[in-house]
Short mmCIF file of N, CA and C in Angstrom, two decimals:
data_model
loop_
_atom_site.label_atom_id
_atom_site.label_comp_id
_atom_site.label_asym_id
_atom_site.label_seq_id
_atom_site.Cartn_x
_atom_site.Cartn_y
_atom_site.Cartn_z
N LEU A 5 -59.60 30.80 6.03
CA LEU A 5 -60.41 31.28 4.92
C LEU A 5 -61.79 30.62 4.92
N LYS A 6 -61.83 29.30 5.21
CA LYS A 6 -63.10 28.59 5.26
C LYS A 6 -63.97 29.13 6.40
N LEU A 7 -63.35 29.39 7.56
CA LEU A 7 -64.08 29.93 8.71
C LEU A 7 -64.66 31.30 8.37
N GLU A 8 -63.89 32.11 7.68
CA GLU A 8 -64.37 33.44 7.31
C GLU A 8 -65.60 33.35 6.41
N GLY A 9 -65.58 32.46 5.45
CA GLY A 9 -66.73 32.27 4.57
C GLY A 9 -67.95 31.77 5.32
N TRP A 10 -67.74 30.85 6.25
CA TRP A 10 -68.81 30.30 7.06
C TRP A 10 -69.44 31.39 7.91
N LEU A 11 -68.61 32.22 8.55
CA LEU A 11 -69.13 33.32 9.37
C LEU A 11 -69.87 34.35 8.52
N ARG A 12 -69.30 34.68 7.38
CA ARG A 12 -69.94 35.65 6.48
C ARG A 12 -71.32 35.15 6.03
N SER A 13 -71.40 33.88 5.69
CA SER A 13 -72.67 33.30 5.25
C SER A 13 -73.72 33.37 6.35
N GLY A 14 -73.34 33.03 7.57
CA GLY A 14 -74.28 33.09 8.69
C GLY A 14 -74.77 34.50 8.96
N CYS A 15 -73.86 35.46 8.88
CA CYS A 15 -74.24 36.87 9.09
C CYS A 15 -75.17 37.36 7.98
N GLN A 16 -74.89 36.97 6.75
CA GLN A 16 -75.74 37.37 5.64
C GLN A 16 -77.14 36.78 5.77
N THR A 17 -77.22 35.53 6.20
CA THR A 17 -78.52 34.89 6.40
C THR A 17 -79.33 35.68 7.41
N SER A 18 -78.71 36.04 8.51
CA SER A 18 -79.39 36.80 9.55
C SER A 18 -79.75 38.20 9.06
N ASP A 19 -78.84 38.86 8.37
CA ASP A 19 -79.09 40.22 7.88
C ASP A 19 -80.27 40.28 6.90
N ARG A 20 -80.40 39.26 6.06
CA ARG A 20 -81.50 39.25 5.07
C ARG A 20 -82.86 39.25 5.76
N MET A 21 -82.92 38.74 6.98
CA MET A 21 -84.20 38.68 7.70
C MET A 21 -84.66 40.05 8.18
N ASP A 22 -83.82 41.05 8.05
CA ASP A 22 -84.20 42.42 8.43
C ASP A 22 -84.90 43.16 7.30
N ASP A 23 -85.00 42.55 6.13
CA ASP A 23 -85.65 43.16 4.98
C ASP A 23 -87.15 43.31 5.25
N ALA A 24 -87.65 44.55 5.20
CA ALA A 24 -89.05 44.83 5.52
C ALA A 24 -90.02 44.10 4.59
N ALA A 25 -89.71 44.05 3.30
CA ALA A 25 -90.60 43.37 2.36
C ALA A 25 -90.67 41.87 2.64
N LEU A 26 -89.53 41.28 2.98
CA LEU A 26 -89.50 39.85 3.29
C LEU A 26 -90.29 39.57 4.57
N ARG A 27 -90.15 40.43 5.55
CA ARG A 27 -90.91 40.24 6.79
C ARG A 27 -92.41 40.36 6.53
N ALA A 28 -92.81 41.26 5.64
CA ALA A 28 -94.22 41.40 5.30
C ALA A 28 -94.73 40.12 4.62
N GLU A 29 -93.93 39.56 3.73
CA GLU A 29 -94.30 38.29 3.08
C GLU A 29 -94.45 37.19 4.12
N ALA A 30 -93.56 37.17 5.09
CA ALA A 30 -93.62 36.15 6.13
C ALA A 30 -94.86 36.32 6.99
N ARG A 31 -95.17 37.57 7.38
CA ARG A 31 -96.38 37.81 8.20
C ARG A 31 -97.63 37.35 7.46
N ALA A 32 -97.63 37.47 6.15
CA ALA A 32 -98.80 37.11 5.35
C ALA A 32 -99.11 35.62 5.40
N VAL A 33 -98.13 34.78 5.69
CA VAL A 33 -98.40 33.33 5.71
C VAL A 33 -98.76 32.81 7.10
N VAL A 34 -98.57 33.64 8.12
CA VAL A 34 -98.82 33.19 9.50
C VAL A 34 -100.25 33.52 9.91
N PRO A 35 -101.03 32.53 10.35
CA PRO A 35 -102.40 32.78 10.81
C PRO A 35 -102.40 33.31 12.25
N VAL A 36 -101.98 34.56 12.42
CA VAL A 36 -101.78 35.13 13.76
C VAL A 36 -103.05 35.05 14.61
N ALA A 37 -104.19 35.39 14.03
CA ALA A 37 -105.44 35.35 14.81
C ALA A 37 -105.71 33.93 15.32
N THR A 38 -105.50 32.96 14.49
CA THR A 38 -105.69 31.56 14.89
C THR A 38 -104.74 31.18 16.00
N LEU A 39 -103.49 31.61 15.90
CA LEU A 39 -102.50 31.28 16.94
C LEU A 39 -102.88 31.93 18.27
N ARG A 40 -103.39 33.15 18.22
CA ARG A 40 -103.82 33.83 19.46
C ARG A 40 -105.04 33.09 20.06
N GLU A 41 -105.96 32.66 19.20
CA GLU A 41 -107.12 31.90 19.69
C GLU A 41 -106.68 30.58 20.33
N ARG A 42 -105.74 29.91 19.73
CA ARG A 42 -105.25 28.65 20.28
C ARG A 42 -104.58 28.89 21.63
N HIS A 43 -103.83 29.97 21.74
CA HIS A 43 -103.18 30.28 23.01
C HIS A 43 -104.24 30.53 24.09
N ALA A 44 -105.28 31.25 23.74
CA ALA A 44 -106.34 31.57 24.71
C ALA A 44 -107.10 30.32 25.15
N ALA A 45 -107.13 29.29 24.30
CA ALA A 45 -107.92 28.08 24.57
C ALA A 45 -107.19 27.01 25.37
N VAL A 46 -105.89 27.17 25.62
CA VAL A 46 -105.14 26.14 26.33
C VAL A 46 -104.57 26.70 27.64
N PRO A 47 -104.30 25.81 28.60
CA PRO A 47 -103.65 26.28 29.83
C PRO A 47 -102.31 26.94 29.48
N HIS A 48 -101.99 28.03 30.14
CA HIS A 48 -100.84 28.83 29.75
C HIS A 48 -99.54 28.42 30.39
N ASP A 49 -99.57 27.61 31.43
CA ASP A 49 -98.35 27.14 32.07
C ASP A 49 -97.41 28.31 32.39
N GLY A 50 -98.00 29.43 32.80
CA GLY A 50 -97.20 30.60 33.15
C GLY A 50 -96.80 31.47 31.98
N ASP A 51 -97.19 31.10 30.77
CA ASP A 51 -96.83 31.89 29.60
C ASP A 51 -97.60 33.20 29.56
N ASP A 52 -96.91 34.27 29.24
CA ASP A 52 -97.60 35.51 28.94
C ASP A 52 -98.02 35.46 27.47
N GLU A 53 -98.60 36.52 26.96
CA GLU A 53 -99.08 36.51 25.58
C GLU A 53 -97.94 36.30 24.59
N HIS A 54 -96.79 36.93 24.85
CA HIS A 54 -95.63 36.78 23.97
C HIS A 54 -95.19 35.32 23.88
N ASP A 55 -94.93 34.71 25.04
CA ASP A 55 -94.47 33.32 25.04
C ASP A 55 -95.54 32.37 24.49
N GLY A 56 -96.80 32.67 24.79
CA GLY A 56 -97.88 31.85 24.26
C GLY A 56 -97.94 31.90 22.75
N LEU A 57 -97.74 33.09 22.19
CA LEU A 57 -97.73 33.23 20.73
C LEU A 57 -96.56 32.45 20.14
N VAL A 58 -95.40 32.53 20.78
CA VAL A 58 -94.23 31.80 20.29
C VAL A 58 -94.48 30.30 20.33
N ARG A 59 -95.06 29.80 21.43
CA ARG A 59 -95.36 28.36 21.52
C ARG A 59 -96.34 27.93 20.43
N GLN A 60 -97.36 28.74 20.20
CA GLN A 60 -98.35 28.40 19.17
C GLN A 60 -97.73 28.50 17.77
N LEU A 61 -96.87 29.49 17.57
CA LEU A 61 -96.18 29.61 16.28
C LEU A 61 -95.32 28.38 16.04
N LEU A 62 -94.60 27.95 17.06
CA LEU A 62 -93.76 26.76 16.93
C LEU A 62 -94.60 25.52 16.59
N ALA A 63 -95.70 25.32 17.29
CA ALA A 63 -96.55 24.16 17.02
C ALA A 63 -97.11 24.21 15.60
N TRP A 64 -97.59 25.38 15.19
CA TRP A 64 -98.13 25.53 13.83
C TRP A 64 -97.05 25.27 12.80
N PHE A 65 -95.87 25.85 13.02
CA PHE A 65 -94.76 25.70 12.08
C PHE A 65 -94.37 24.22 11.96
N LYS A 66 -94.23 23.57 13.09
CA LYS A 66 -93.75 22.19 13.12
C LYS A 66 -94.75 21.18 12.57
N PHE A 67 -96.04 21.39 12.86
CA PHE A 67 -97.04 20.39 12.49
C PHE A 67 -97.92 20.74 11.29
N GLU A 68 -97.97 22.03 10.91
CA GLU A 68 -98.85 22.42 9.83
C GLU A 68 -98.16 23.11 8.65
N PHE A 69 -97.10 23.84 8.92
CA PHE A 69 -96.49 24.66 7.87
C PHE A 69 -95.30 23.98 7.21
N PHE A 70 -94.34 23.51 7.99
CA PHE A 70 -93.06 23.04 7.47
C PHE A 70 -93.00 21.52 7.52
N ARG A 71 -92.33 20.94 6.54
CA ARG A 71 -92.17 19.49 6.49
C ARG A 71 -90.68 19.13 6.56
N TRP A 72 -90.31 18.40 7.59
CA TRP A 72 -88.93 17.93 7.74
C TRP A 72 -88.69 16.85 6.69
N VAL A 73 -87.58 16.95 5.97
CA VAL A 73 -87.27 15.99 4.91
C VAL A 73 -85.87 15.44 5.10
N ASN A 74 -85.79 14.17 5.43
CA ASN A 74 -84.48 13.50 5.45
C ASN A 74 -84.13 13.05 4.04
N GLN A 75 -85.05 12.34 3.42
CA GLN A 75 -84.91 11.92 2.04
C GLN A 75 -86.24 12.23 1.36
N PRO A 76 -86.22 13.00 0.28
CA PRO A 76 -87.49 13.36 -0.36
C PRO A 76 -88.15 12.15 -1.01
N PRO A 77 -89.48 12.11 -1.00
CA PRO A 77 -90.17 11.02 -1.70
C PRO A 77 -90.03 11.23 -3.21
N CYS A 78 -90.26 10.19 -3.95
CA CYS A 78 -90.20 10.26 -5.41
C CYS A 78 -91.30 11.17 -5.94
N ASP A 79 -90.95 12.07 -6.83
CA ASP A 79 -91.93 12.95 -7.44
C ASP A 79 -92.87 12.20 -8.39
N ALA A 80 -92.38 11.11 -8.98
CA ALA A 80 -93.16 10.37 -9.96
C ALA A 80 -94.15 9.39 -9.33
N CYS A 81 -93.71 8.64 -8.31
CA CYS A 81 -94.59 7.59 -7.77
C CYS A 81 -94.81 7.68 -6.26
N GLY A 82 -94.10 8.59 -5.58
CA GLY A 82 -94.25 8.72 -4.13
C GLY A 82 -93.46 7.72 -3.33
N GLY A 83 -92.66 6.90 -4.02
CA GLY A 83 -91.87 5.88 -3.33
C GLY A 83 -90.70 6.44 -2.55
N ALA A 84 -90.07 5.55 -1.78
CA ALA A 84 -88.89 5.92 -1.01
C ALA A 84 -87.70 6.14 -1.94
N THR A 85 -86.76 6.96 -1.50
CA THR A 85 -85.58 7.24 -2.30
C THR A 85 -84.32 6.94 -1.50
N ARG A 86 -83.21 6.86 -2.20
CA ARG A 86 -81.90 6.71 -1.57
C ARG A 86 -80.95 7.70 -2.23
N SER A 87 -80.02 8.19 -1.45
CA SER A 87 -79.06 9.18 -1.94
C SER A 87 -78.14 8.55 -2.98
N VAL A 88 -77.92 9.28 -4.06
CA VAL A 88 -76.98 8.83 -5.10
C VAL A 88 -75.94 9.91 -5.41
N GLY A 89 -75.86 10.92 -4.54
CA GLY A 89 -74.83 11.95 -4.75
C GLY A 89 -75.41 13.34 -4.82
N SER A 90 -74.85 14.10 -5.72
CA SER A 90 -75.27 15.50 -5.86
C SER A 90 -75.43 15.85 -7.33
N ALA A 91 -76.04 16.99 -7.56
CA ALA A 91 -76.25 17.49 -8.91
C ALA A 91 -75.86 18.96 -8.93
N PRO A 92 -75.49 19.48 -10.08
CA PRO A 92 -75.17 20.91 -10.14
C PRO A 92 -76.44 21.74 -9.97
N PRO A 93 -76.34 22.87 -9.29
CA PRO A 93 -77.52 23.72 -9.13
C PRO A 93 -77.90 24.38 -10.45
N THR A 94 -79.21 24.52 -10.65
CA THR A 94 -79.71 25.25 -11.81
C THR A 94 -79.72 26.74 -11.49
N ALA A 95 -80.04 27.56 -12.47
CA ALA A 95 -80.15 29.00 -12.23
C ALA A 95 -81.24 29.28 -11.21
N ASP A 96 -82.33 28.52 -11.27
CA ASP A 96 -83.42 28.69 -10.31
C ASP A 96 -82.98 28.29 -8.89
N ASP A 97 -82.22 27.21 -8.79
CA ASP A 97 -81.69 26.80 -7.49
C ASP A 97 -80.83 27.91 -6.90
N LEU A 98 -79.94 28.44 -7.71
CA LEU A 98 -79.04 29.50 -7.25
C LEU A 98 -79.82 30.74 -6.84
N ALA A 99 -80.89 31.05 -7.57
CA ALA A 99 -81.73 32.21 -7.21
C ALA A 99 -82.37 32.01 -5.85
N GLY A 100 -82.60 30.76 -5.45
CA GLY A 100 -83.16 30.46 -4.14
C GLY A 100 -82.10 30.21 -3.09
N GLY A 101 -80.85 30.50 -3.43
CA GLY A 101 -79.76 30.35 -2.48
C GLY A 101 -79.26 28.93 -2.31
N ALA A 102 -79.64 28.04 -3.22
CA ALA A 102 -79.20 26.64 -3.13
C ALA A 102 -77.93 26.45 -3.94
N HIS A 103 -76.81 26.38 -3.26
CA HIS A 103 -75.54 26.13 -3.93
C HIS A 103 -75.20 24.65 -3.90
N ARG A 104 -76.03 23.89 -3.17
CA ARG A 104 -75.85 22.45 -3.05
C ARG A 104 -77.18 21.78 -3.37
N VAL A 105 -77.14 20.78 -4.23
CA VAL A 105 -78.33 20.02 -4.62
C VAL A 105 -78.04 18.54 -4.41
N GLU A 106 -78.84 17.93 -3.56
CA GLU A 106 -78.69 16.49 -3.32
C GLU A 106 -79.50 15.74 -4.37
N LEU A 107 -79.01 14.59 -4.77
CA LEU A 107 -79.68 13.78 -5.78
C LEU A 107 -80.06 12.43 -5.17
N TYR A 108 -81.31 12.02 -5.41
CA TYR A 108 -81.84 10.77 -4.89
C TYR A 108 -82.43 9.95 -6.03
N ALA A 109 -82.43 8.63 -5.85
CA ALA A 109 -83.04 7.72 -6.82
C ALA A 109 -84.17 6.97 -6.12
N CYS A 110 -85.29 6.84 -6.81
CA CYS A 110 -86.43 6.12 -6.27
C CYS A 110 -86.12 4.62 -6.25
N THR A 111 -86.42 3.99 -5.12
CA THR A 111 -86.17 2.55 -5.01
C THR A 111 -87.26 1.73 -5.70
N ARG A 112 -88.36 2.39 -6.08
CA ARG A 112 -89.47 1.69 -6.73
C ARG A 112 -89.41 1.84 -8.24
N CYS A 113 -89.35 3.09 -8.73
CA CYS A 113 -89.44 3.30 -10.19
C CYS A 113 -88.13 3.76 -10.82
N GLY A 114 -87.12 4.09 -10.00
CA GLY A 114 -85.82 4.47 -10.54
C GLY A 114 -85.68 5.94 -10.92
N SER A 115 -86.76 6.71 -10.81
CA SER A 115 -86.68 8.14 -11.15
C SER A 115 -85.71 8.85 -10.23
N HIS A 116 -85.14 9.93 -10.74
CA HIS A 116 -84.24 10.75 -9.92
C HIS A 116 -84.99 11.95 -9.35
N VAL A 117 -84.64 12.28 -8.12
CA VAL A 117 -85.26 13.40 -7.42
C VAL A 117 -84.15 14.35 -6.99
N ARG A 118 -84.29 15.61 -7.36
CA ARG A 118 -83.35 16.65 -6.95
C ARG A 118 -83.88 17.29 -5.66
N PHE A 119 -82.98 17.55 -4.73
CA PHE A 119 -83.36 18.19 -3.48
C PHE A 119 -82.42 19.38 -3.24
N PRO A 120 -82.80 20.56 -3.78
CA PRO A 120 -81.97 21.75 -3.56
C PRO A 120 -82.03 22.16 -2.10
N ARG A 121 -80.90 22.49 -1.51
CA ARG A 121 -80.81 22.92 -0.12
C ARG A 121 -80.86 24.45 -0.11
N TYR A 122 -82.08 24.98 -0.12
CA TYR A 122 -82.29 26.42 -0.22
C TYR A 122 -81.85 27.16 1.03
N ASN A 123 -81.20 28.29 0.84
CA ASN A 123 -80.80 29.17 1.94
C ASN A 123 -81.59 30.48 1.92
N SER A 124 -82.45 30.64 0.97
CA SER A 124 -83.28 31.84 0.89
C SER A 124 -84.56 31.64 1.70
N ALA A 125 -84.72 32.46 2.74
CA ALA A 125 -85.93 32.35 3.56
C ALA A 125 -87.18 32.61 2.70
N ARG A 126 -87.06 33.50 1.74
CA ARG A 126 -88.19 33.79 0.84
C ARG A 126 -88.60 32.52 0.09
N ARG A 127 -87.64 31.79 -0.44
CA ARG A 127 -87.93 30.54 -1.17
C ARG A 127 -88.53 29.51 -0.22
N LEU A 128 -88.04 29.47 1.02
CA LEU A 128 -88.53 28.50 1.99
C LEU A 128 -89.96 28.77 2.41
N LEU A 129 -90.43 30.01 2.28
CA LEU A 129 -91.84 30.31 2.54
C LEU A 129 -92.73 29.60 1.53
N VAL A 130 -92.16 29.27 0.38
CA VAL A 130 -92.90 28.58 -0.68
C VAL A 130 -92.69 27.06 -0.60
N THR A 131 -91.44 26.62 -0.50
CA THR A 131 -91.17 25.17 -0.52
C THR A 131 -91.59 24.50 0.78
N ARG A 132 -91.39 25.20 1.90
CA ARG A 132 -91.81 24.73 3.22
C ARG A 132 -91.28 23.35 3.58
N ARG A 133 -90.03 23.08 3.20
CA ARG A 133 -89.46 21.78 3.53
C ARG A 133 -87.95 21.86 3.62
N GLY A 134 -87.39 20.93 4.37
CA GLY A 134 -85.95 20.86 4.49
C GLY A 134 -85.54 20.20 5.79
N ARG A 135 -84.32 20.49 6.19
CA ARG A 135 -83.76 19.95 7.44
C ARG A 135 -83.46 21.13 8.36
N CYS A 136 -82.50 20.95 9.26
CA CYS A 136 -82.29 21.96 10.30
C CYS A 136 -81.95 23.34 9.74
N GLY A 137 -81.16 23.42 8.70
CA GLY A 137 -80.81 24.72 8.14
C GLY A 137 -82.01 25.45 7.57
N GLU A 138 -82.79 24.75 6.78
CA GLU A 138 -83.98 25.36 6.20
C GLU A 138 -85.00 25.68 7.29
N TRP A 139 -85.14 24.76 8.23
CA TRP A 139 -86.09 24.93 9.34
C TRP A 139 -85.76 26.20 10.11
N ALA A 140 -84.50 26.32 10.53
CA ALA A 140 -84.09 27.48 11.33
C ALA A 140 -84.20 28.77 10.53
N ASN A 141 -83.85 28.73 9.28
CA ASN A 141 -83.93 29.91 8.42
C ASN A 141 -85.37 30.41 8.33
N ALA A 142 -86.30 29.50 8.03
CA ALA A 142 -87.71 29.89 7.89
C ALA A 142 -88.33 30.27 9.23
N PHE A 143 -88.06 29.49 10.27
CA PHE A 143 -88.68 29.77 11.57
C PHE A 143 -88.16 31.07 12.17
N THR A 144 -86.87 31.32 12.06
CA THR A 144 -86.32 32.58 12.57
C THR A 144 -86.95 33.76 11.85
N LEU A 145 -87.10 33.66 10.54
CA LEU A 145 -87.75 34.74 9.79
C LEU A 145 -89.17 34.97 10.30
N LEU A 146 -89.96 33.91 10.48
CA LEU A 146 -91.34 34.07 10.93
C LEU A 146 -91.39 34.71 12.31
N CYS A 147 -90.51 34.28 13.20
CA CYS A 147 -90.46 34.90 14.54
C CYS A 147 -90.18 36.38 14.42
N ARG A 148 -89.14 36.73 13.68
CA ARG A 148 -88.75 38.13 13.57
C ARG A 148 -89.82 38.95 12.86
N ALA A 149 -90.51 38.34 11.92
CA ALA A 149 -91.59 39.05 11.21
C ALA A 149 -92.73 39.40 12.15
N LEU A 150 -92.91 38.60 13.20
CA LEU A 150 -93.97 38.86 14.19
C LEU A 150 -93.48 39.71 15.36
N GLY A 151 -92.26 40.21 15.26
CA GLY A 151 -91.73 41.07 16.30
C GLY A 151 -91.12 40.32 17.47
N VAL A 152 -90.91 39.02 17.31
CA VAL A 152 -90.30 38.21 18.35
C VAL A 152 -88.78 38.31 18.20
N CYS A 153 -88.10 38.58 19.29
CA CYS A 153 -86.64 38.67 19.28
C CYS A 153 -86.09 37.25 19.14
N ALA A 154 -85.55 36.95 17.97
CA ALA A 154 -85.05 35.60 17.70
C ALA A 154 -83.75 35.71 16.92
N ARG A 155 -82.92 34.70 17.10
CA ARG A 155 -81.67 34.68 16.34
C ARG A 155 -81.44 33.32 15.71
N TYR A 156 -80.76 33.38 14.60
CA TYR A 156 -80.36 32.21 13.81
C TYR A 156 -78.98 31.81 14.31
N VAL A 157 -78.84 30.55 14.77
CA VAL A 157 -77.58 30.09 15.34
C VAL A 157 -77.03 28.95 14.48
N HIS A 158 -75.76 29.06 14.11
CA HIS A 158 -75.08 28.05 13.31
C HIS A 158 -73.78 27.71 14.03
N ASP A 159 -73.64 26.47 14.49
CA ASP A 159 -72.45 26.13 15.26
C ASP A 159 -71.39 25.42 14.42
N VAL A 160 -70.25 25.15 15.04
CA VAL A 160 -69.13 24.58 14.31
C VAL A 160 -69.34 23.13 13.89
N THR A 161 -70.37 22.46 14.42
CA THR A 161 -70.67 21.09 13.98
C THR A 161 -71.63 21.09 12.79
N ASP A 162 -71.89 22.28 12.26
CA ASP A 162 -72.79 22.49 11.12
C ASP A 162 -74.24 22.19 11.48
N HIS A 163 -74.59 22.43 12.72
CA HIS A 163 -75.99 22.33 13.14
C HIS A 163 -76.54 23.74 13.23
N VAL A 164 -77.81 23.91 12.94
CA VAL A 164 -78.43 25.23 12.91
C VAL A 164 -79.74 25.17 13.68
N TRP A 165 -80.05 26.24 14.42
CA TRP A 165 -81.30 26.30 15.15
C TRP A 165 -81.70 27.74 15.38
N THR A 166 -82.89 27.92 15.94
CA THR A 166 -83.42 29.24 16.28
C THR A 166 -83.47 29.38 17.80
N GLU A 167 -83.02 30.51 18.29
CA GLU A 167 -83.17 30.84 19.71
C GLU A 167 -84.10 32.03 19.82
N VAL A 168 -85.03 31.96 20.78
CA VAL A 168 -86.03 33.01 20.98
C VAL A 168 -85.86 33.58 22.38
N TRP A 169 -85.93 34.90 22.47
CA TRP A 169 -85.84 35.57 23.78
C TRP A 169 -87.18 35.49 24.50
N SER A 170 -87.12 35.11 25.77
CA SER A 170 -88.29 35.11 26.63
C SER A 170 -87.91 35.78 27.93
N ALA A 171 -88.65 36.78 28.33
CA ALA A 171 -88.37 37.47 29.59
C ALA A 171 -88.72 36.60 30.78
N ARG A 172 -89.55 35.59 30.57
CA ARG A 172 -90.04 34.78 31.68
C ARG A 172 -89.26 33.48 31.86
N ARG A 173 -88.46 33.08 30.93
CA ARG A 173 -87.79 31.76 31.02
C ARG A 173 -86.29 31.90 30.94
#
């Protein structure tokens, strides 16, 4: 029963990326012209335009768009935090697909920080932060929105990533 739910969730995540309106929202955040200019300005290492665009999209996503978060900084003072458990999701969290909310305490001021683990690619276009699940969800959507053949992969160790088709590699 647990395996069935896990498989269903992964399929639903992938299926949601086929929504035309969501793909349009995703295309709107990607600076495609800039990525094409960057590709033209660097040695291609055998990349065609497709692979070059994917490489530039990955670099932009990793260094400019998305922020990897192991432990969120304190919202009040910017200090480091430590995990103190979980919190129930709010209605807003649930609307963003977050059924799990991690709770952290600031080591400096003691404030609590909620870290909803969003599964909605639409929400991730706004929050732009997370770990492998959020990363793969958002990046796969951006690839597919640009017409790149990409898939969202979730393995049995609970790791998630994006795979992109390349005719040359």
